Coordinates of C-alpha atoms in Angstrom, one line a residue:
M295 CA -52.5 -91.2 43.3
R296 CA -53.5 -89.7 46.6
T297 CA -57.1 -88.6 47.2
S298 CA -55.8 -85.3 48.5
Q299 CA -54.6 -84.7 44.9
L300 CA -57.6 -86.4 43.1
Y301 CA -60.6 -84.4 42.1
L302 CA -63.2 -86.5 43.9
N303 CA -66.7 -85.2 44.4
T304 CA -69.1 -87.8 45.5
L305 CA -72.8 -87.3 46.3
K306 CA -75.2 -89.0 48.7
E307 CA -78.2 -88.6 46.4
A308 CA -78.6 -88.9 42.7
P309 CA -80.4 -86.2 40.6
S310 CA -84.1 -86.8 40.3
E311 CA -84.0 -87.2 36.5
A312 CA -81.6 -90.2 36.8
E313 CA -83.6 -93.4 36.0
L314 CA -81.1 -96.3 35.5
T315 CA -78.9 -97.4 38.3
S316 CA -75.8 -96.8 36.2
H317 CA -76.8 -93.1 35.6
K318 CA -77.5 -92.6 39.3
L319 CA -74.2 -94.2 40.4
M320 CA -72.0 -92.5 37.8
V321 CA -73.3 -89.1 38.9
R322 CA -73.0 -89.9 42.6
A323 CA -69.5 -91.3 42.2
G324 CA -68.4 -88.2 40.3
L325 CA -67.6 -90.1 37.0
I326 CA -69.7 -87.7 34.9
K327 CA -71.4 -84.4 35.2
K328 CA -74.4 -83.3 33.1
L329 CA -73.9 -80.3 30.8
G330 CA -77.2 -80.4 28.9
S331 CA -79.7 -82.9 27.5
G332 CA -77.7 -86.0 26.5
L333 CA -74.4 -84.2 27.0
Y334 CA -72.0 -85.2 29.8
T335 CA -68.5 -84.1 30.9
W336 CA -66.3 -87.0 31.9
M337 CA -64.7 -86.0 35.1
P338 CA -61.1 -87.1 36.1
L339 CA -62.3 -90.3 37.9
G340 CA -64.5 -91.2 35.0
M341 CA -61.8 -90.5 32.5
R342 CA -59.6 -93.1 34.2
V343 CA -62.3 -95.7 33.7
L344 CA -62.9 -94.6 30.1
R345 CA -59.2 -94.7 29.3
K346 CA -58.8 -98.2 30.7
V347 CA -61.6 -99.4 28.4
E348 CA -60.0 -97.7 25.4
E349 CA -56.6 -99.3 26.3
I350 CA -58.1 -102.8 26.1
V351 CA -60.0 -102.0 22.9
R352 CA -56.8 -100.6 21.3
D353 CA -54.7 -103.7 22.4
E354 CA -57.1 -106.1 20.8
M355 CA -57.7 -104.1 17.6
N356 CA -53.9 -103.7 17.1
A357 CA -53.4 -107.5 17.8
A358 CA -56.0 -108.2 15.1
G359 CA -54.0 -106.2 12.6
A360 CA -56.1 -103.0 12.5
Q361 CA -54.3 -99.7 12.3
E362 CA -55.5 -96.6 14.2
M363 CA -56.3 -93.3 12.5
L364 CA -58.5 -90.3 13.3
M365 CA -61.1 -88.9 10.9
P366 CA -62.8 -85.5 11.2
T367 CA -65.9 -85.2 13.3
I368 CA -67.4 -82.7 10.9
Q369 CA -68.3 -84.2 7.5
P370 CA -69.3 -82.5 4.2
A371 CA -72.8 -83.2 3.0
E372 CA -71.6 -84.2 -0.5
L373 CA -70.2 -87.6 0.7
W374 CA -73.5 -88.5 2.4
Q375 CA -75.5 -87.4 -0.7
E376 CA -73.5 -89.9 -2.7
T377 CA -74.9 -92.8 -0.7
G378 CA -78.3 -91.2 -0.3
R379 CA -78.0 -91.2 3.5
W380 CA -78.1 -87.4 3.8
A381 CA -81.9 -87.7 3.5
L382 CA -82.3 -91.3 4.8
F383 CA -80.4 -91.0 8.1
G384 CA -83.2 -88.8 9.5
P385 CA -83.4 -86.3 12.3
Q386 CA -80.7 -88.1 14.4
M387 CA -78.2 -86.4 12.1
L388 CA -77.1 -82.9 13.4
K389 CA -76.8 -80.8 10.2
I390 CA -74.9 -77.6 10.3
K391 CA -73.7 -74.9 7.8
D392 CA -70.4 -73.1 7.7
R393 CA -69.9 -69.4 7.1
H394 CA -70.2 -70.0 3.3
E395 CA -73.6 -71.7 3.7
R396 CA -72.1 -75.1 2.8
D397 CA -73.8 -78.1 4.4
F398 CA -72.0 -80.3 6.9
C399 CA -73.0 -82.8 9.6
F400 CA -71.5 -83.7 13.0
G401 CA -70.6 -87.3 12.2
P402 CA -72.9 -90.0 13.6
T403 CA -70.7 -92.6 11.9
H404 CA -67.9 -92.6 9.3
E405 CA -68.7 -95.1 6.4
E406 CA -68.7 -92.3 3.8
V407 CA -65.5 -90.7 5.0
I408 CA -63.5 -94.0 5.1
T409 CA -64.9 -95.1 1.7
D410 CA -63.7 -91.7 0.3
I411 CA -60.3 -92.4 1.7
A412 CA -60.2 -95.9 0.2
R413 CA -61.2 -94.9 -3.3
S414 CA -58.4 -92.3 -3.4
E415 CA -55.6 -94.2 -1.5
L416 CA -56.1 -97.9 -2.3
R417 CA -55.5 -98.6 -5.9
S418 CA -54.6 -102.3 -6.2
Y419 CA -55.5 -105.6 -4.7
K420 CA -51.8 -105.8 -3.6
Q421 CA -52.6 -103.2 -0.9
L422 CA -55.4 -105.3 0.5
P423 CA -56.6 -106.3 3.1
V424 CA -56.7 -103.1 5.1
N425 CA -58.5 -102.5 8.4
M426 CA -58.4 -99.0 9.9
Y427 CA -60.0 -97.8 13.2
Q428 CA -60.5 -94.8 15.3
V429 CA -61.6 -93.9 18.9
Q430 CA -63.6 -90.8 18.5
V431 CA -66.6 -88.7 19.7
K432 CA -69.8 -89.2 17.7
F433 CA -73.1 -87.3 17.8
R434 CA -76.6 -88.5 17.2
D435 CA -79.5 -86.3 18.0
E436 CA -81.6 -88.7 20.1
I437 CA -85.2 -87.6 20.3
R438 CA -85.3 -88.4 24.0
P439 CA -81.8 -88.7 25.5
R440 CA -82.0 -90.6 28.8
F441 CA -80.2 -93.1 31.0
G442 CA -77.0 -90.9 31.3
V443 CA -74.3 -92.1 28.9
M444 CA -76.3 -95.2 28.0
R445 CA -78.3 -93.2 25.5
A446 CA -76.5 -89.9 25.2
R447 CA -76.4 -87.6 22.2
E448 CA -72.6 -87.3 22.3
F449 CA -70.6 -90.5 23.0
V450 CA -67.2 -92.1 22.5
M451 CA -67.1 -94.8 19.9
K452 CA -64.5 -97.1 18.4
D453 CA -65.3 -97.7 14.8
A454 CA -63.3 -99.8 12.4
Y455 CA -63.6 -100.4 8.6
S456 CA -62.1 -103.3 6.6
F457 CA -61.4 -103.4 2.9
D458 CA -60.9 -106.7 1.1
A459 CA -60.6 -107.8 -2.5
D460 CA -63.3 -110.5 -2.3
F461 CA -66.0 -111.9 -0.1
A462 CA -63.8 -114.7 1.2
G463 CA -61.4 -112.0 2.4
L464 CA -64.2 -110.1 4.0
Q465 CA -65.2 -113.2 5.9
V466 CA -61.7 -113.6 7.2
S467 CA -61.6 -109.9 8.3
Y468 CA -65.0 -110.3 9.9
D469 CA -64.0 -113.4 11.8
K470 CA -60.9 -111.6 13.1
M471 CA -63.1 -108.7 14.5
Y472 CA -65.5 -111.2 16.0
T473 CA -62.6 -112.8 17.9
A474 CA -61.2 -109.4 18.8
Y475 CA -64.5 -108.3 20.2
S476 CA -64.9 -111.5 22.2
N477 CA -61.5 -110.9 23.6
I478 CA -62.2 -107.3 24.5
F479 CA -65.4 -108.1 26.5
T480 CA -63.8 -111.1 28.1
R481 CA -60.8 -109.0 29.3
L482 CA -63.2 -106.3 30.6
G483 CA -64.7 -109.0 32.8
L484 CA -68.2 -108.7 31.4
K485 CA -70.9 -111.3 31.0
F486 CA -71.9 -111.0 27.3
R487 CA -73.3 -112.8 24.3
A488 CA -72.6 -112.3 20.6
V489 CA -76.0 -112.5 18.9
A490 CA -77.1 -112.5 15.2
A491 CA -78.7 -109.2 14.5
D492 CA -80.5 -107.0 11.9
T493 CA -78.2 -104.7 10.0
G494 CA -80.5 -101.7 10.4
A495 CA -79.6 -98.3 9.0
I496 CA -76.0 -99.3 8.4
G497 CA -77.0 -101.9 5.9
G498 CA -75.1 -104.8 4.4
D499 CA -75.5 -108.6 5.0
G500 CA -74.2 -110.5 8.0
S501 CA -74.3 -108.8 11.4
H502 CA -73.6 -109.6 15.1
E503 CA -74.3 -107.6 18.2
F504 CA -72.3 -108.0 21.4
Q505 CA -74.7 -107.7 24.3
V506 CA -73.9 -107.2 27.9
L507 CA -76.4 -109.3 29.9
A508 CA -78.3 -107.0 32.3
D509 CA -81.9 -106.7 33.5
A510 CA -81.9 -103.0 32.5
G511 CA -81.1 -103.8 28.9
E512 CA -83.4 -102.4 26.2
D513 CA -82.8 -105.3 23.8
I514 CA -84.4 -108.7 24.2
L515 CA -82.2 -111.7 23.3
A516 CA -83.2 -115.2 22.3
Y517 CA -80.8 -118.0 23.1
A518 CA -80.7 -121.8 23.3
P519 CA -79.2 -123.0 26.6
D520 CA -78.4 -126.3 24.9
S521 CA -76.4 -124.8 22.0
D522 CA -74.4 -121.7 20.9
Y523 CA -77.5 -120.2 19.2
A524 CA -78.2 -116.6 20.1
A525 CA -79.9 -113.7 18.3
N526 CA -81.6 -110.4 18.9
V527 CA -85.3 -111.0 19.1
E528 CA -85.6 -108.8 16.0
L529 CA -83.9 -111.5 14.0
A530 CA -84.5 -114.7 15.9
E531 CA -86.6 -117.0 13.6
A532 CA -89.9 -118.5 14.8
L533 CA -90.0 -121.8 13.0
A534 CA -93.1 -122.9 11.1
P535 CA -95.3 -125.3 13.1
V536 CA -94.7 -128.9 12.1
T537 CA -98.4 -129.8 12.5
P538 CA -100.4 -129.1 9.3
R539 CA -103.7 -127.2 9.3
A540 CA -106.6 -129.3 10.5
A541 CA -109.8 -129.6 8.5
A542 CA -112.7 -127.2 9.5
A543 CA -114.9 -128.7 12.2
E544 CA -117.0 -125.7 13.3
A545 CA -119.6 -123.5 11.7
L546 CA -119.0 -119.8 11.3
R547 CA -120.9 -117.8 13.9
D548 CA -121.0 -114.4 15.4
I549 CA -119.9 -113.8 19.0
D550 CA -121.4 -110.9 20.9
T551 CA -118.4 -109.0 22.5
P552 CA -119.8 -105.6 23.6
K553 CA -116.7 -104.6 25.6
Q554 CA -114.1 -107.1 24.6
T555 CA -111.6 -105.4 22.3
T556 CA -108.5 -107.6 23.0
C557 CA -107.8 -111.2 22.2
E558 CA -107.3 -111.8 26.0
A559 CA -110.7 -110.5 26.8
V560 CA -112.4 -112.4 24.0
A561 CA -110.7 -115.7 25.0
E562 CA -111.7 -115.2 28.6
L563 CA -115.3 -114.5 27.6
M564 CA -115.5 -117.6 25.5
G565 CA -113.5 -119.8 27.9
I566 CA -110.9 -120.7 25.3
G567 CA -107.2 -120.5 25.1
I568 CA -105.8 -117.2 23.6
E569 CA -103.8 -119.3 21.1
R570 CA -107.1 -120.0 19.3
T571 CA -107.6 -116.3 18.5
V572 CA -106.2 -114.2 15.6
K573 CA -105.6 -110.5 15.7
L574 CA -105.4 -108.1 12.7
I575 CA -102.9 -105.2 12.7
A576 CA -103.6 -102.5 10.2
L577 CA -100.7 -100.8 8.5
V578 CA -99.9 -98.3 5.7
N579 CA -96.7 -98.5 3.7
N580 CA -94.7 -95.7 2.1
D581 CA -96.6 -96.2 -1.1
G582 CA -99.9 -95.5 0.7
K583 CA -101.0 -99.2 0.4
F584 CA -103.0 -100.8 3.2
I585 CA -101.5 -103.9 4.7
V586 CA -102.8 -106.2 7.4
A587 CA -100.7 -108.5 9.5
L588 CA -102.4 -111.5 11.0
L589 CA -100.9 -112.9 14.2
R590 CA -102.0 -115.4 16.8
G591 CA -103.5 -113.7 19.8
D592 CA -100.7 -114.5 22.1
H593 CA -97.9 -113.4 19.7
S594 CA -96.5 -109.9 19.0
L595 CA -95.6 -108.3 15.7
N596 CA -91.9 -108.2 14.7
E597 CA -91.7 -105.0 12.6
V598 CA -88.2 -105.8 11.3
K599 CA -89.3 -109.1 9.9
L600 CA -92.5 -107.7 8.4
G601 CA -90.7 -105.0 6.6
K602 CA -88.7 -107.6 4.7
V603 CA -91.7 -109.3 3.3
S604 CA -92.1 -108.6 -0.4
G605 CA -94.5 -105.8 -1.1
V606 CA -94.4 -104.4 2.4
G607 CA -91.3 -102.2 2.7
E608 CA -91.3 -99.3 5.2
F609 CA -94.6 -98.9 6.9
R610 CA -96.4 -97.2 9.8
F611 CA -99.4 -98.2 11.9
A612 CA -102.7 -97.0 10.5
T613 CA -104.4 -94.3 12.5
E614 CA -107.8 -94.8 14.1
D615 CA -109.4 -92.4 11.5
E616 CA -107.8 -94.4 8.7
I617 CA -109.1 -97.7 10.1
R618 CA -112.6 -96.4 10.6
A619 CA -112.7 -95.1 7.0
R620 CA -111.3 -98.2 5.4
F621 CA -113.0 -100.9 7.5
N622 CA -116.1 -99.0 8.6
C623 CA -115.3 -100.4 12.0
P624 CA -113.4 -99.2 15.1
P625 CA -110.1 -100.8 16.2
G626 CA -110.6 -103.8 18.5
F627 CA -113.1 -105.6 16.3
L628 CA -111.1 -106.0 13.1
G629 CA -110.7 -109.3 11.3
P630 CA -109.7 -110.7 7.9
V631 CA -113.1 -112.0 6.8
G632 CA -114.6 -110.0 4.0
I633 CA -111.9 -107.3 3.7
D634 CA -111.2 -105.7 0.4
A635 CA -109.2 -107.7 -2.1
D636 CA -106.7 -104.9 -2.7
I637 CA -105.4 -105.1 0.8
L638 CA -102.2 -107.1 1.2
V639 CA -102.7 -109.8 3.8
V640 CA -99.6 -111.1 5.5
A641 CA -100.1 -114.0 7.9
D642 CA -97.6 -115.3 10.4
R643 CA -96.6 -119.0 9.9
S644 CA -98.5 -119.9 13.1
V645 CA -101.8 -118.3 11.8
A646 CA -101.5 -120.1 8.4
V647 CA -101.9 -123.5 10.0
M648 CA -104.9 -122.5 12.2
S649 CA -108.4 -123.7 11.8
D650 CA -111.7 -122.9 13.6
F651 CA -110.1 -119.7 15.0
V652 CA -111.7 -116.6 16.5
C653 CA -111.1 -113.1 15.1
G654 CA -112.8 -109.7 14.8
A655 CA -116.0 -109.5 12.8
N656 CA -115.3 -106.1 11.2
K657 CA -118.4 -104.7 12.9
P658 CA -118.6 -103.0 16.2
K659 CA -119.1 -105.2 19.3
F660 CA -118.8 -108.5 17.5
H661 CA -116.2 -111.2 16.8
I662 CA -116.5 -114.4 14.7
A663 CA -115.8 -117.9 15.8
G664 CA -115.2 -121.0 13.6
V665 CA -113.2 -119.1 11.0
N666 CA -111.3 -121.2 8.4
F667 CA -109.0 -120.2 5.4
G668 CA -110.3 -121.4 2.1
R669 CA -113.9 -121.7 3.3
D670 CA -114.6 -118.3 4.9
L671 CA -111.8 -116.2 3.5
P672 CA -109.1 -116.5 0.9
E673 CA -105.6 -117.8 1.7
P674 CA -103.3 -115.0 2.7
N675 CA -101.3 -113.1 0.1
A676 CA -98.2 -114.0 1.9
V677 CA -97.2 -116.3 4.8
A678 CA -94.0 -115.4 6.6
D679 CA -92.3 -115.4 10.0
I680 CA -93.5 -112.0 11.3
R681 CA -93.7 -112.5 15.0
N682 CA -91.3 -112.3 17.9
V683 CA -90.2 -115.6 19.3
V684 CA -91.2 -116.5 22.9
S685 CA -89.7 -118.7 25.5
G686 CA -90.2 -122.3 24.7
D687 CA -90.1 -121.9 20.9
P688 CA -87.9 -124.5 19.2
S689 CA -84.4 -123.2 18.6
P690 CA -83.7 -122.5 14.9
D691 CA -80.6 -124.7 15.0
G692 CA -82.7 -127.7 16.1
K693 CA -81.1 -128.0 19.5
G694 CA -83.5 -127.5 22.4
K695 CA -85.8 -124.6 23.1
L696 CA -85.3 -120.9 23.2
E697 CA -85.1 -118.7 26.3
L698 CA -85.2 -114.9 26.5
C699 CA -83.1 -112.5 28.4
R700 CA -82.3 -108.8 28.3
G701 CA -79.1 -107.2 27.0
I702 CA -77.3 -103.9 26.5
E703 CA -75.8 -103.6 23.0
V704 CA -72.1 -102.5 23.4
G705 CA -70.7 -103.6 20.1
H706 CA -71.9 -104.3 16.6
I707 CA -70.1 -105.8 13.5
F708 CA -71.4 -105.7 10.0
Q709 CA -70.6 -107.3 6.6
L710 CA -71.3 -104.2 4.5
R711 CA -70.2 -106.0 1.3
T712 CA -70.2 -103.5 -1.6
K713 CA -73.1 -101.3 -0.4
Y714 CA -70.9 -98.2 0.1
S715 CA -68.2 -98.9 -2.4
E716 CA -70.8 -99.2 -5.2
A717 CA -72.6 -96.1 -4.1
M718 CA -69.4 -94.1 -4.0
N719 CA -67.7 -95.8 -7.0
A720 CA -64.8 -96.9 -4.8
T721 CA -62.8 -99.4 -6.9
F722 CA -59.4 -101.0 -7.0
V723 CA -57.6 -102.9 -9.8
G724 CA -58.0 -106.7 -9.2
E725 CA -55.5 -109.4 -9.9
D726 CA -57.1 -109.8 -13.4
G727 CA -56.5 -106.2 -14.2
Q728 CA -60.1 -105.2 -14.0
P729 CA -61.7 -102.7 -11.6
K730 CA -63.6 -104.2 -8.7
F731 CA -65.6 -102.8 -5.8
F732 CA -64.2 -103.1 -2.3
E733 CA -65.8 -105.7 0.0
M734 CA -66.2 -103.8 3.2
G735 CA -66.8 -104.5 6.9
C736 CA -67.8 -102.1 9.7
Y737 CA -67.1 -102.7 13.3
G738 CA -68.3 -100.5 16.2
I739 CA -67.9 -100.5 19.9
G740 CA -69.7 -98.0 22.2
V741 CA -66.7 -97.2 24.5
S742 CA -68.5 -94.8 26.8
R743 CA -71.6 -97.1 26.8
I744 CA -69.5 -100.0 28.1
V745 CA -68.9 -98.2 31.3
A746 CA -72.6 -97.8 32.0
A747 CA -73.4 -101.3 30.9
A748 CA -70.7 -102.7 33.2
I749 CA -72.3 -100.9 36.1
E750 CA -75.7 -102.2 35.3
Q751 CA -74.2 -105.7 35.6
N752 CA -72.2 -105.1 38.7
Y753 CA -73.4 -103.0 41.6
D754 CA -74.9 -103.3 45.1
E755 CA -76.6 -101.1 47.6
R756 CA -73.2 -99.4 48.4
G757 CA -72.3 -98.5 44.9
I758 CA -70.4 -99.6 41.8
I759 CA -68.5 -102.9 41.7
F760 CA -66.0 -102.4 38.9
T761 CA -64.0 -105.3 37.4
Q762 CA -60.3 -105.0 38.0
A763 CA -59.7 -104.2 34.3
M764 CA -62.1 -101.2 34.3
A765 CA -61.7 -99.8 37.8
P766 CA -60.3 -96.3 38.2
F767 CA -57.7 -97.8 40.6
A768 CA -56.9 -101.5 41.2
I769 CA -56.6 -101.1 45.0
A770 CA -57.3 -98.4 47.6
V771 CA -55.2 -98.0 50.7
V772 CA -57.3 -96.3 53.4
A773 CA -55.2 -94.7 56.1
V774 CA -57.4 -94.2 59.1
G775 CA -55.9 -91.4 61.2
Y776 CA -53.4 -90.4 58.6
H777 CA -53.2 -86.8 60.0
R778 CA -53.2 -87.9 63.7
S779 CA -50.8 -90.8 63.8
E780 CA -47.2 -90.7 62.6
A781 CA -47.2 -94.6 62.6
V782 CA -50.2 -94.7 60.3
K783 CA -48.8 -92.0 58.0
A784 CA -45.4 -93.8 57.7
A785 CA -46.9 -97.2 57.1
A786 CA -49.4 -95.9 54.6
D787 CA -46.9 -93.9 52.7
Q788 CA -44.5 -96.8 52.5
L789 CA -47.1 -99.3 51.4
Y790 CA -48.3 -96.8 48.8
A791 CA -44.7 -96.4 47.5
D792 CA -44.1 -100.1 47.5
L793 CA -47.2 -100.9 45.5
K794 CA -46.5 -98.2 43.0
A795 CA -42.9 -99.6 42.6
V796 CA -44.2 -103.0 41.5
G797 CA -46.7 -101.4 39.0
V798 CA -49.9 -101.6 41.0
D799 CA -52.4 -98.8 40.2
V800 CA -53.1 -97.7 43.7
L801 CA -55.1 -94.9 45.4
L802 CA -54.0 -93.7 48.9
D803 CA -56.9 -92.2 50.8
D804 CA -55.0 -89.7 52.9
R805 CA -57.9 -87.4 53.7
N806 CA -58.7 -86.2 57.1
E807 CA -62.2 -87.8 57.1
R808 CA -64.1 -90.2 59.3
P809 CA -63.4 -93.8 58.5
G810 CA -67.1 -94.5 57.6
S811 CA -67.0 -91.7 55.0
M812 CA -63.7 -92.9 53.5
F813 CA -65.0 -96.5 53.3
A814 CA -68.3 -95.3 51.7
D815 CA -66.5 -93.3 49.0
M816 CA -64.2 -96.2 48.1
E817 CA -67.2 -98.6 47.9
L818 CA -69.2 -96.1 45.9
I819 CA -66.5 -95.6 43.2
G820 CA -66.1 -99.3 42.9
I821 CA -62.4 -100.0 43.6
P822 CA -62.1 -103.8 43.7
H823 CA -59.6 -104.2 46.6
R824 CA -59.1 -102.2 49.8
I825 CA -56.4 -102.3 52.4
T826 CA -57.1 -100.4 55.7
I827 CA -54.3 -99.2 57.9
G828 CA -55.0 -98.0 61.5
D829 CA -53.3 -97.6 64.8
K830 CA -55.0 -100.6 66.3
G831 CA -53.9 -103.0 63.6
L832 CA -50.4 -101.6 63.4
A833 CA -49.9 -102.3 67.1
D834 CA -50.0 -106.0 66.1
G835 CA -48.2 -105.4 62.7
M836 CA -51.4 -106.1 60.8
V837 CA -53.5 -104.4 58.2
E838 CA -57.1 -105.3 57.0
Y839 CA -58.0 -106.4 53.5
V840 CA -61.4 -106.7 51.9
A841 CA -62.6 -107.3 48.4
R842 CA -65.3 -105.0 47.0
A843 CA -67.3 -107.8 45.5
G844 CA -68.6 -109.2 48.8
G845 CA -65.4 -110.5 50.3
E846 CA -64.9 -111.1 54.0
M847 CA -62.4 -108.9 55.9
Q848 CA -59.0 -110.6 56.3
K849 CA -56.1 -109.6 58.5
V850 CA -52.8 -109.5 56.8
A851 CA -49.3 -108.9 58.1
L852 CA -48.1 -105.4 57.1
A853 CA -44.8 -107.0 56.0
D854 CA -46.7 -109.3 53.6
A855 CA -49.2 -106.7 52.3
V856 CA -47.5 -106.1 48.9
S857 CA -47.1 -109.7 48.0
F858 CA -50.7 -110.4 49.3
A859 CA -52.1 -107.5 47.2
R860 CA -50.3 -108.7 44.1
K861 CA -51.7 -112.2 44.6
Q862 CA -55.2 -110.8 44.8
L863 CA -54.7 -108.7 41.7
G864 CA -53.6 -111.8 39.8

């Protein structure tokens, strides 16, 4: 394509509301244009990138045996009511009514729809396994849309669903999707990790996230450099300390802490390590029951893990008024000594082995030192892993120590098992002639999110650095003086035609612009390779080549330009 025919509208400055680099650069490069909060139009240049991502996704899904389909974006409430998710999905679901006052939603996901298809179309084990996928627009009403397409309300997603006769078959389907996803992100040229993850609102058993590694990532990942272990910090296990609890050696005593309301401040006042302190976090579950979580002062609560402890369930943090009413004490001075017996006490594994620790005294402006389980307070009702891992923790696979990094989730695969097939009575006739529930898997990729994640991983002060697989064009031919010099025009047109003839996706910049402006645009939009043609070089039969990713300028004979370009493209 020629830039004189391409809708190209670049900006020198990003809009003030753009926070992430990817948001700023996508707007400046003219890939997207904002319509409303969390709503973006993909402009022609952006669509070229999006389609290239989709093409690779389709290639690998088809190679893995999945078949493409397209389900409606608008879904009837009845299907969601069968699984109970009409109420449970929450305000993220955009609910609408038709002219007959019937309830529908704009699909945030399609488990119910695909399960409805399976129960009416798949009758026998002989039809299994089946894996069907779609590339389609989804809508989730984010409470605070931000970061451009990274957290938009409307987005493009590839979602696939597998149906198997038994769990062994599901594991085979799951492994195929794991491999397909690894192939997709490898072909896109992204640095990524597949990490064990929590199943969240989708439900089911096993789950892996595919995370693009980037400093702007919202997710924290734990991994072991010495092994293949990797997990989202929500799921990463903090192993129990191997050293047993020591015997009590200190007397219980009050510590005057008039202004010290944090473990850090108390430890500093006492001249001790923060790891000798214990903090109490007050919570209320959906049954109205008070729960307290005990953590070491230098650790943070993992809400996902805590919610899985027996007797806890869904919960929220207690308000200050609730805390004062229940403990007769302001927040900042709470501790487990002397609290009511009807309060469920859940201690982290690291707390359960502590002795002579420091905690709140449950009275204003005081903490207690020399606290010991069994002597000064009962043993906890439950001991569990309820904290986030930290760098240096032992790896759960026993191979080295954990490190943390940030990632952007771009794919997620789930073993749904029979969660949806049971809820919707979706059965098939098994080999034994008896009805059985489908074993299901669910596999999602945020297609539009991949574009933003790739930019967060690859950019510089001049703009986007797209990998060749994702770039809107593989190579740009910049013709300096195209409208002034017949020699430049002829050489540029011929090189453009020759590159197209051998299948190279090429953009010819034939605008009547200053060279600096032309170079700046090509760098901003992230085209990986650039050949510049100008009168001065042509006088010696040469053109100039430079790689977008920090390459040095090279002079290349015009006669060799096509073969040279193909070699660079690989």
